[in-house]
Amino acid sequence: MKTSIKRIGVLTSGGDAPGMNAALRAVVRTAAFHSIVCIGIYRGYQGLVDNDVRLMNARSVNNIINKGGTILKSARCLEFRTKKGRVSAFKTIQKNDIEALVIIGGDGSFTGAMIFQSEFNIPVIGIPGTIDNDIFGTSYTIGYDTALNTVIEAVDKIRDTAISHNRLFFVEVMGRDAGHIALNTGIGAGAEEVLIPEEDMGLERLLESLKRSEKTGKSSSIVIVAEGDKTGKNVFEIAEYVEKNLPYYDVRVSVLGHMQRGGSPSCFDRVLASRMGLYAVEALLEGKSNVMVGVKSEKMILSPLVKAIKGKSEINKDLIRVSDILTI
Ligand code: F6P
């Protein structure tokens, strides 16, 4: 290993995601493997500001690989956005002799990490943890696969009621800025239409599609709406609009909400989190900083944090075509 780093800090920040615990376990155990002291920082950057930290060893992370949420807890910390807050955070770094930081979170958390690194010259490395999968520099973020499976399970259940009552369901899924969850679960759950933030599908197109479905003999339908979809209307307004224009539909709305963030991580997320946690610690020990770990074509990669924040994670447009054709 190239550096002489002997003590690292780790925190989880932003929205929790299933698999964050598996990533933490990997970070703590890889540190132990390399005889590095690992310090857990509680409530994200808030714990750094408040010196809310605890030493962690290989046994501190027993029995968490299967747990949703994050045992370190998470927060969106406003204080850390101020210079005063970051000065307090740096005092925690000094007090605990922390020589490098592992940040498990999303792009907001990485922005904070970059600013902190530039102000106090402490090495930082990011591990992408968010169900939205909206981070440039990795094909998958930790928690995304589990969230997809949670949504599919819920929509399958909603379909039972849709069929039994000949209803049209609008199901809102998470994704403030990204349609990955909506698009993939739309195909996976066989939804009639998918509304996403990246493309304006247009309400007229939705009406046409629903009219066609009715004419071709479909008696029930499901439309998946990402919470940040481009129509400018929320899911209830969209449902009302459709009900007004196509009164023969019996319309219902279901907002899945935060249930999508919880639950035991899928095997995919556990493996991804384990690989990312290990890779992150070893990259830090190799002297890397200001980078995020990612996975592309099954290989672990590093990309500059600034790219992870500023780059745009594109949706796969091919999936729109798949969805369109298969809902004929
Ligand atoms: O984790 C990201 C996300 O799932 C977004 O899709 C959603 O808008 C947001 O979290 C809501 O999170 P909170 O209620 O914690 O602010």
mmCIF file of C-alpha atoms and ligand atoms in Angstrom:
data_model
loop_
_atom_site.group_PDB
_atom_site.id
_atom_site.type_symbol
_atom_site.label_atom_id
_atom_site.label_comp_id
_atom_site.label_asym_id
_atom_site.label_seq_id
_atom_site.Cartn_x
_atom_site.Cartn_y
_atom_site.Cartn_z
ATOM 1 C CA MET A 1 0.000 0.000 0.000
ATOM 2 C CA LYS A 2 1.286 3.425 -0.940
ATOM 3 C CA THR A 3 0.093 5.519 1.998
ATOM 4 C CA SER A 4 0.746 5.399 5.703
ATOM 5 C CA ILE A 5 -2.953 5.932 6.558
ATOM 6 C CA LYS A 6 -3.704 4.278 9.901
ATOM 7 C CA ARG A 7 -7.121 5.709 10.835
ATOM 8 C CA ILE A 8 -10.142 6.240 8.611
ATOM 9 C CA GLY A 9 -13.643 7.564 9.271
ATOM 10 C CA VAL A 10 -16.814 6.293 7.618
ATOM 11 C CA LEU A 11 -20.298 7.801 7.424
ATOM 12 C CA THR A 12 -23.618 7.283 5.655
ATOM 13 C CA SER A 13 -25.337 10.410 4.395
ATOM 14 C CA GLY A 14 -28.453 11.528 2.503
ATOM 15 C CA GLY A 15 -31.409 9.207 1.897
ATOM 16 C CA ASP A 16 -30.840 5.724 3.300
ATOM 17 C CA ALA A 17 -30.666 2.833 0.854
ATOM 18 C CA PRO A 18 -30.767 -0.949 1.381
ATOM 19 C CA GLY A 19 -27.203 -2.232 1.268
ATOM 20 C CA MET A 20 -25.621 0.716 3.093
ATOM 21 C CA ASN A 21 -25.028 -1.599 6.055
ATOM 22 C CA ALA A 22 -23.375 -4.169 3.801
ATOM 23 C CA ALA A 23 -21.103 -1.402 2.470
ATOM 24 C CA LEU A 24 -20.268 -0.281 6.009
ATOM 25 C CA ARG A 25 -19.465 -3.869 6.982
ATOM 26 C CA ALA A 26 -17.121 -4.149 4.004
ATOM 27 C CA VAL A 27 -15.372 -0.868 4.860
ATOM 28 C CA VAL A 28 -14.903 -1.796 8.531
ATOM 29 C CA ARG A 29 -13.687 -5.323 7.809
ATOM 30 C CA THR A 30 -11.351 -4.305 4.994
ATOM 31 C CA ALA A 31 -9.866 -1.722 7.341
ATOM 32 C CA ALA A 32 -9.438 -4.430 10.003
ATOM 33 C CA PHE A 33 -7.835 -6.727 7.418
ATOM 34 C CA HIS A 34 -5.218 -4.040 6.679
ATOM 35 C CA SER A 35 -4.785 -3.210 10.414
ATOM 36 C CA ILE A 36 -6.391 0.219 9.963
ATOM 37 C CA VAL A 37 -8.472 1.748 12.763
ATOM 38 C CA CYS A 38 -12.010 2.542 11.597
ATOM 39 C CA ILE A 39 -14.150 5.223 13.201
ATOM 40 C CA GLY A 40 -17.896 5.227 12.587
ATOM 41 C CA ILE A 41 -19.431 8.694 12.330
ATOM 42 C CA TYR A 42 -23.114 8.858 13.267
ATOM 43 C CA ARG A 43 -25.928 10.770 11.476
ATOM 44 C CA GLY A 44 -23.849 11.624 8.423
ATOM 45 C CA TYR A 45 -22.078 14.979 8.408
ATOM 46 C CA GLN A 46 -24.049 15.965 11.523
ATOM 47 C CA GLY A 47 -21.994 13.467 13.528
ATOM 48 C CA LEU A 48 -18.838 14.973 12.117
ATOM 49 C CA VAL A 49 -19.979 18.453 13.204
ATOM 50 C CA ASP A 50 -21.028 17.166 16.672
ATOM 51 C CA ASN A 51 -18.157 14.692 17.232
ATOM 52 C CA ASP A 52 -20.648 11.823 17.433
ATOM 53 C CA VAL A 53 -18.241 8.989 16.662
ATOM 54 C CA ARG A 54 -17.428 5.458 17.820
ATOM 55 C CA LEU A 55 -14.581 3.074 17.151
ATOM 56 C CA MET A 56 -15.625 0.122 15.035
ATOM 57 C CA ASN A 57 -13.946 -3.251 14.727
ATOM 58 C CA ALA A 58 -14.735 -6.340 12.686
ATOM 59 C CA ARG A 59 -17.259 -7.458 15.324
ATOM 60 C CA SER A 60 -19.120 -4.105 15.358
ATOM 61 C CA VAL A 61 -20.631 -5.017 12.016
ATOM 62 C CA ASN A 62 -21.808 -8.543 12.817
ATOM 63 C CA ASN A 63 -25.288 -9.449 11.564
ATOM 64 C CA ILE A 64 -25.939 -6.301 9.553
ATOM 65 C CA ILE A 65 -25.362 -7.537 5.997
ATOM 66 C CA ASN A 66 -29.054 -8.410 5.707
ATOM 67 C CA LYS A 67 -30.412 -5.249 7.338
ATOM 68 C CA GLY A 68 -32.006 -2.307 5.530
ATOM 69 C CA GLY A 69 -31.399 1.299 6.586
ATOM 70 C CA THR A 70 -28.068 2.223 8.124
ATOM 71 C CA ILE A 71 -26.877 1.426 11.657
ATOM 72 C CA LEU A 72 -24.761 4.600 11.495
ATOM 73 C CA LYS A 73 -27.985 6.528 10.813
ATOM 74 C CA SER A 74 -28.221 9.213 8.189
ATOM 75 C CA ALA A 75 -29.112 12.886 7.934
ATOM 76 C CA ARG A 76 -29.251 15.750 5.485
ATOM 77 C CA CYS A 77 -27.039 18.174 7.468
ATOM 78 C CA LEU A 78 -27.618 21.895 6.922
ATOM 79 C CA GLU A 79 -24.796 22.944 9.276
ATOM 80 C CA PHE A 80 -22.216 21.216 7.108
ATOM 81 C CA ARG A 81 -23.230 23.532 4.263
ATOM 82 C CA THR A 82 -21.769 26.449 6.237
ATOM 83 C CA LYS A 83 -18.077 27.163 6.744
ATOM 84 C CA LYS A 84 -18.648 27.275 10.512
ATOM 85 C CA GLY A 85 -20.138 23.764 10.410
ATOM 86 C CA ARG A 86 -17.259 22.430 8.368
ATOM 87 C CA VAL A 87 -14.719 23.983 10.768
ATOM 88 C CA SER A 88 -16.439 22.078 13.618
ATOM 89 C CA ALA A 89 -16.339 18.954 11.468
ATOM 90 C CA PHE A 90 -12.618 19.373 10.931
ATOM 91 C CA LYS A 91 -12.114 19.664 14.707
ATOM 92 C CA THR A 92 -13.683 16.176 14.983
ATOM 93 C CA ILE A 93 -11.239 14.939 12.350
ATOM 94 C CA GLN A 94 -8.306 16.336 14.346
ATOM 95 C CA LYS A 95 -9.596 15.171 17.725
ATOM 96 C CA ASN A 96 -9.926 11.595 16.463
ATOM 97 C CA ASP A 97 -6.800 11.596 14.277
ATOM 98 C CA ILE A 98 -8.885 10.664 11.242
ATOM 99 C CA GLU A 99 -6.653 10.637 8.166
ATOM 100 C CA ALA A 100 -9.192 9.863 5.436
ATOM 101 C CA LEU A 101 -12.959 9.629 4.987
ATOM 102 C CA VAL A 102 -15.280 7.138 3.287
ATOM 103 C CA ILE A 103 -18.632 8.711 2.379
ATOM 104 C CA ILE A 104 -21.532 6.369 1.575
ATOM 105 C CA GLY A 105 -24.316 8.426 -0.023
ATOM 106 C CA GLY A 106 -25.610 10.255 -3.072
ATOM 107 C CA ASP A 107 -24.526 13.281 -5.075
ATOM 108 C CA GLY A 108 -25.414 15.822 -2.345
ATOM 109 C CA SER A 109 -23.168 13.924 0.069
ATOM 110 C CA PHE A 110 -20.357 13.889 -2.495
ATOM 111 C CA THR A 111 -20.643 17.639 -3.042
ATOM 112 C CA GLY A 112 -20.093 18.123 0.703
ATOM 113 C CA ALA A 113 -17.143 15.712 0.610
ATOM 114 C CA MET A 114 -15.486 17.612 -2.224
ATOM 115 C CA ILE A 115 -15.815 20.986 -0.543
ATOM 116 C CA PHE A 116 -14.486 19.548 2.719
ATOM 117 C CA GLN A 117 -11.555 17.945 0.923
ATOM 118 C CA SER A 118 -10.636 21.179 -0.842
ATOM 119 C CA GLU A 119 -10.829 23.231 2.367
ATOM 120 C CA PHE A 120 -8.988 20.892 4.731
ATOM 121 C CA ASN A 121 -7.044 18.641 2.399
ATOM 122 C CA ILE A 122 -8.359 15.411 3.870
ATOM 123 C CA PRO A 123 -8.520 12.452 1.452
ATOM 124 C CA VAL A 124 -12.114 11.406 0.671
ATOM 125 C CA ILE A 125 -13.656 8.577 -1.307
ATOM 126 C CA GLY A 126 -17.312 8.105 -2.223
ATOM 127 C CA ILE A 127 -19.442 4.965 -2.365
ATOM 128 C CA PRO A 128 -22.701 5.531 -4.289
ATOM 129 C CA GLY A 129 -25.685 4.614 -2.124
ATOM 130 C CA THR A 130 -29.112 5.725 -3.335
ATOM 131 C CA ILE A 131 -32.150 3.880 -4.613
ATOM 132 C CA ASP A 132 -32.502 6.347 -7.506
ATOM 133 C CA ASN A 133 -29.472 5.034 -9.476
ATOM 134 C CA ASP A 134 -28.891 8.596 -10.656
ATOM 135 C CA ILE A 135 -25.131 8.848 -10.190
ATOM 136 C CA PHE A 136 -22.767 9.230 -13.098
ATOM 137 C CA GLY A 137 -19.740 6.912 -12.990
ATOM 138 C CA THR A 138 -21.453 3.673 -12.059
ATOM 139 C CA SER A 139 -23.986 1.429 -13.761
ATOM 140 C CA TYR A 140 -25.577 0.643 -10.401
ATOM 141 C CA THR A 141 -25.877 2.392 -7.060
ATOM 142 C CA ILE A 142 -26.352 0.505 -3.799
ATOM 143 C CA GLY A 143 -30.043 0.058 -3.004
ATOM 144 C CA TYR A 144 -31.390 0.425 -6.518
ATOM 145 C CA ASP A 145 -31.869 -3.281 -7.210
ATOM 146 C CA THR A 146 -33.658 -3.826 -3.893
ATOM 147 C CA ALA A 147 -35.946 -0.860 -4.566
ATOM 148 C CA LEU A 148 -36.805 -2.254 -8.007
ATOM 149 C CA ASN A 149 -37.808 -5.555 -6.434
ATOM 150 C CA THR A 150 -39.849 -3.811 -3.740
ATOM 151 C CA VAL A 151 -41.732 -1.826 -6.374
ATOM 152 C CA ILE A 152 -42.355 -4.886 -8.535
ATOM 153 C CA GLU A 153 -43.751 -6.787 -5.578
ATOM 154 C CA ALA A 154 -46.079 -3.907 -4.703
ATOM 155 C CA VAL A 155 -47.262 -3.371 -8.285
ATOM 156 C CA ASP A 156 -47.933 -7.095 -8.726
ATOM 157 C CA LYS A 157 -50.245 -6.864 -5.719
ATOM 158 C CA ILE A 158 -51.925 -3.739 -7.052
ATOM 159 C CA ARG A 159 -52.469 -5.584 -10.332
ATOM 160 C CA ASP A 160 -54.622 -8.161 -8.497
ATOM 161 C CA THR A 161 -57.044 -5.417 -7.474
ATOM 162 C CA ALA A 162 -56.817 -3.714 -10.865
ATOM 163 C CA ILE A 163 -57.872 -6.940 -12.600
ATOM 164 C CA SER A 164 -60.580 -7.839 -10.091
ATOM 165 C CA HIS A 165 -62.244 -4.422 -10.343
ATOM 166 C CA ASN A 166 -61.411 -3.513 -13.975
ATOM 167 C CA ARG A 167 -59.548 -0.443 -12.751
ATOM 168 C CA LEU A 168 -56.864 1.882 -14.010
ATOM 169 C CA PHE A 169 -54.147 2.422 -11.390
ATOM 170 C CA PHE A 170 -51.616 5.247 -11.312
ATOM 171 C CA VAL A 171 -48.690 4.147 -9.167
ATOM 172 C CA GLU A 172 -46.193 6.800 -8.091
ATOM 173 C CA VAL A 173 -42.644 5.594 -7.527
ATOM 174 C CA MET A 174 -39.584 7.456 -6.246
ATOM 175 C CA GLY A 175 -37.250 9.345 -8.531
ATOM 176 C CA ARG A 176 -37.233 13.088 -8.019
ATOM 177 C CA ASP A 177 -34.827 13.662 -10.907
ATOM 178 C CA ALA A 178 -34.410 10.230 -12.453
ATOM 179 C CA GLY A 179 -36.705 7.736 -14.168
ATOM 180 C CA HIS A 180 -34.622 4.579 -13.717
ATOM 181 C CA ILE A 181 -36.954 3.076 -11.109
ATOM 182 C CA ALA A 182 -40.081 4.003 -13.071
ATOM 183 C CA LEU A 183 -38.844 2.795 -16.439
ATOM 184 C CA ASN A 184 -37.447 -0.513 -15.255
ATOM 185 C CA THR A 185 -40.340 -1.393 -12.967
ATOM 186 C CA GLY A 186 -42.719 -0.254 -15.695
ATOM 187 C CA ILE A 187 -41.333 -2.928 -17.980
ATOM 188 C CA GLY A 188 -40.904 -5.478 -15.195
ATOM 189 C CA ALA A 189 -44.457 -5.067 -13.945
ATOM 190 C CA GLY A 190 -45.969 -4.784 -17.425
ATOM 191 C CA ALA A 191 -47.259 -1.209 -17.032
ATOM 192 C CA GLU A 192 -49.290 0.387 -19.791
ATOM 193 C CA GLU A 193 -47.343 3.661 -19.706
ATOM 194 C CA VAL A 194 -44.397 5.097 -17.794
ATOM 195 C CA LEU A 195 -43.976 8.802 -17.013
ATOM 196 C CA ILE A 196 -40.426 9.889 -16.195
ATOM 197 C CA PRO A 197 -38.491 13.120 -15.499
ATOM 198 C CA GLU A 198 -36.154 12.748 -18.491
ATOM 199 C CA GLU A 199 -38.729 12.698 -21.314
ATOM 200 C CA ASP A 200 -41.964 14.553 -21.747
ATOM 201 C CA MET A 201 -44.278 11.767 -22.848
ATOM 202 C CA GLY A 202 -47.201 14.201 -22.905
ATOM 203 C CA LEU A 203 -50.653 13.714 -21.446
ATOM 204 C CA GLU A 204 -52.234 13.472 -24.899
ATOM 205 C CA ARG A 205 -50.089 10.478 -25.664
ATOM 206 C CA LEU A 206 -51.193 8.916 -22.385
ATOM 207 C CA LEU A 207 -54.859 9.441 -23.283
ATOM 208 C CA GLU A 208 -54.324 7.952 -26.752
ATOM 209 C CA SER A 209 -52.586 4.941 -25.311
ATOM 210 C CA LEU A 210 -55.335 4.343 -22.748
ATOM 211 C CA LYS A 211 -58.038 4.735 -25.413
ATOM 212 C CA ARG A 212 -56.255 2.179 -27.572
ATOM 213 C CA SER A 213 -55.999 -0.243 -24.651
ATOM 214 C CA GLU A 214 -59.672 0.016 -23.944
ATOM 215 C CA LYS A 215 -60.519 -0.549 -27.624
ATOM 216 C CA THR A 216 -58.278 -3.586 -27.900
ATOM 217 C CA GLY A 217 -59.974 -5.230 -24.938
ATOM 218 C CA LYS A 218 -57.809 -4.467 -21.933
ATOM 219 C CA SER A 219 -60.008 -4.273 -18.885
ATOM 220 C CA SER A 220 -57.432 -2.991 -16.411
ATOM 221 C CA SER A 221 -54.212 -1.010 -16.653
ATOM 222 C CA ILE A 222 -51.301 0.242 -14.607
ATOM 223 C CA VAL A 223 -49.415 3.483 -15.266
ATOM 224 C CA ILE A 224 -46.141 4.082 -13.415
ATOM 225 C CA VAL A 225 -45.368 7.720 -12.630
ATOM 226 C CA ALA A 226 -41.943 8.832 -11.359
ATOM 227 C CA GLU A 227 -42.427 11.483 -8.659
ATOM 228 C CA GLY A 228 -40.444 14.007 -10.715
ATOM 229 C CA ASP A 229 -42.114 13.265 -14.067
ATOM 230 C CA LYS A 230 -42.059 15.946 -16.736
ATOM 231 C CA THR A 231 -45.788 16.546 -17.222
ATOM 232 C CA GLY A 232 -45.656 19.180 -14.471
ATOM 233 C CA LYS A 233 -48.647 17.552 -12.773
ATOM 234 C CA ASN A 234 -48.510 15.321 -9.725
ATOM 235 C CA VAL A 235 -49.921 11.803 -9.811
ATOM 236 C CA PHE A 236 -53.310 12.875 -8.395
ATOM 237 C CA GLU A 237 -53.667 15.648 -10.982
ATOM 238 C CA ILE A 238 -52.750 13.237 -13.772
ATOM 239 C CA ALA A 239 -55.337 10.728 -12.520
ATOM 240 C CA GLU A 240 -57.982 13.464 -12.343
ATOM 241 C CA TYR A 241 -57.141 14.616 -15.875
ATOM 242 C CA VAL A 242 -57.503 11.101 -17.242
ATOM 243 C CA GLU A 243 -60.719 10.471 -15.325
ATOM 244 C CA LYS A 244 -62.199 13.671 -16.784
ATOM 245 C CA ASN A 245 -61.208 12.832 -20.349
ATOM 246 C CA LEU A 246 -61.877 9.103 -20.252
ATOM 247 C CA PRO A 247 -64.835 8.756 -17.874
ATOM 248 C CA TYR A 248 -65.274 5.044 -18.614
ATOM 249 C CA TYR A 249 -62.114 4.328 -16.580
ATOM 250 C CA ASP A 250 -62.455 3.622 -12.861
ATOM 251 C CA VAL A 251 -59.259 5.335 -11.665
ATOM 252 C CA ARG A 252 -57.251 4.868 -8.463
ATOM 253 C CA VAL A 253 -53.920 6.264 -7.264
ATOM 254 C CA SER A 254 -51.301 4.506 -5.155
ATOM 255 C CA VAL A 255 -48.206 6.325 -3.885
ATOM 256 C CA LEU A 256 -45.575 3.809 -2.823
ATOM 257 C CA GLY A 257 -43.422 6.353 -0.949
ATOM 258 C CA HIS A 258 -40.722 5.464 1.533
ATOM 259 C CA MET A 259 -41.468 1.741 1.602
ATOM 260 C CA GLN A 260 -39.220 1.753 -1.497
ATOM 261 C CA ARG A 261 -36.222 2.783 0.612
ATOM 262 C CA GLY A 262 -36.552 0.087 3.257
ATOM 263 C CA GLY A 263 -36.219 -3.646 3.582
ATOM 264 C CA SER A 264 -33.567 -6.293 3.456
ATOM 265 C CA PRO A 265 -31.121 -5.710 0.576
ATOM 266 C CA SER A 266 -31.216 -8.049 -2.416
ATOM 267 C CA CYS A 267 -28.273 -10.385 -3.044
ATOM 268 C CA PHE A 268 -27.220 -8.101 -5.903
ATOM 269 C CA ASP A 269 -27.035 -5.076 -3.580
ATOM 270 C CA ARG A 270 -25.179 -7.016 -0.882
ATOM 271 C CA VAL A 271 -22.529 -8.156 -3.349
ATOM 272 C CA LEU A 272 -22.264 -4.712 -4.947
ATOM 273 C CA ALA A 273 -21.947 -3.028 -1.530
ATOM 274 C CA SER A 274 -19.337 -5.548 -0.381
ATOM 275 C CA ARG A 275 -17.231 -5.041 -3.496
ATOM 276 C CA MET A 276 -17.520 -1.260 -3.346
ATOM 277 C CA GLY A 277 -16.664 -1.053 0.373
ATOM 278 C CA LEU A 278 -13.547 -3.175 -0.049
ATOM 279 C CA TYR A 279 -12.450 -1.355 -3.182
ATOM 280 C CA ALA A 280 -12.969 2.058 -1.567
ATOM 281 C CA VAL A 281 -10.719 1.325 1.415
ATOM 282 C CA GLU A 282 -7.985 -0.194 -0.732
ATOM 283 C CA ALA A 283 -8.144 2.770 -3.131
ATOM 284 C CA LEU A 284 -7.679 5.162 -0.191
ATOM 285 C CA LEU A 285 -4.691 3.146 0.990
ATOM 286 C CA GLU A 286 -3.293 3.357 -2.543
ATOM 287 C CA GLY A 287 -3.350 7.141 -2.182
ATOM 288 C CA LYS A 288 -6.526 7.867 -4.194
ATOM 289 C CA SER A 289 -8.723 10.772 -3.138
ATOM 290 C CA ASN A 290 -11.626 12.833 -4.450
ATOM 291 C CA VAL A 291 -12.942 9.827 -6.363
ATOM 292 C CA MET A 292 -16.010 7.609 -6.270
ATOM 293 C CA VAL A 293 -16.039 3.862 -6.709
ATOM 294 C CA GLY A 294 -18.367 2.463 -9.338
ATOM 295 C CA VAL A 295 -19.060 -0.633 -11.345
ATOM 296 C CA LYS A 296 -19.083 -0.790 -15.148
ATOM 297 C CA SER A 297 -19.324 -4.014 -17.166
ATOM 298 C CA GLU A 298 -18.788 -5.997 -13.952
ATOM 299 C CA LYS A 299 -15.461 -4.231 -13.235
ATOM 300 C CA MET A 300 -14.787 -1.900 -10.311
ATOM 301 C CA ILE A 301 -13.764 1.571 -11.459
ATOM 302 C CA LEU A 302 -12.923 4.962 -9.955
ATOM 303 C CA SER A 303 -14.116 8.299 -11.299
ATOM 304 C CA PRO A 304 -13.493 11.847 -10.082
ATOM 305 C CA LEU A 305 -16.118 12.993 -7.565
ATOM 306 C CA VAL A 306 -16.710 16.101 -9.641
ATOM 307 C CA LYS A 307 -17.848 13.905 -12.542
ATOM 308 C CA ALA A 308 -20.104 11.863 -10.282
ATOM 309 C CA ILE A 309 -21.782 15.089 -9.195
ATOM 310 C CA LYS A 310 -21.896 17.004 -12.464
ATOM 311 C CA GLY A 311 -22.231 14.174 -14.996
ATOM 312 C CA LYS A 312 -25.711 13.111 -15.998
ATOM 313 C CA SER A 313 -26.787 9.512 -15.509
ATOM 314 C CA GLU A 314 -28.720 8.808 -18.704
ATOM 315 C CA ILE A 315 -31.753 6.570 -18.945
ATOM 316 C CA ASN A 316 -31.559 3.724 -21.409
ATOM 317 C CA LYS A 317 -33.769 4.966 -24.271
ATOM 318 C CA ASP A 318 -34.043 1.469 -25.652
ATOM 319 C CA LEU A 319 -36.206 0.650 -22.635
ATOM 320 C CA ILE A 320 -38.806 3.218 -23.730
ATOM 321 C CA ARG A 321 -39.154 1.365 -27.018
ATOM 322 C CA VAL A 322 -39.399 -1.995 -25.252
ATOM 323 C CA SER A 323 -42.135 -0.627 -23.021
ATOM 324 C CA ASP A 324 -44.029 0.907 -25.962
ATOM 325 C CA ILE A 325 -43.992 -2.155 -28.160
ATOM 326 C CA LEU A 326 -44.825 -4.667 -25.456
ATOM 327 C CA THR A 327 -47.892 -2.805 -24.262
ATOM 328 C CA ILE A 328 -49.614 -3.030 -27.652
HETATM 329 O O1 F6P B 1 -33.173 8.696 -1.869
HETATM 330 C C1 F6P B 1 -33.609 9.539 -2.912
HETATM 331 C C2 F6P B 1 -35.071 9.720 -2.825
HETATM 332 O O2 F6P B 1 -35.561 8.429 -2.813
HETATM 333 C C3 F6P B 1 -35.792 10.523 -3.897
HETATM 334 O O3 F6P B 1 -36.241 9.805 -4.991
HETATM 335 C C4 F6P B 1 -36.921 11.134 -3.125
HETATM 336 O O4 F6P B 1 -37.412 12.272 -3.725
HETATM 337 C C5 F6P B 1 -36.277 11.427 -1.824
HETATM 338 O O5 F6P B 1 -35.372 10.362 -1.613
HETATM 339 C C6 F6P B 1 -37.179 11.631 -0.661
HETATM 340 O O6 F6P B 1 -36.436 11.547 0.502
HETATM 341 P P1 F6P B 1 -36.707 12.270 1.887
HETATM 342 O O7 F6P B 1 -38.137 12.104 2.174
HETATM 343 O O8 F6P B 1 -35.823 11.527 2.828
HETATM 344 O O9 F6P B 1 -36.290 13.692 1.724
#
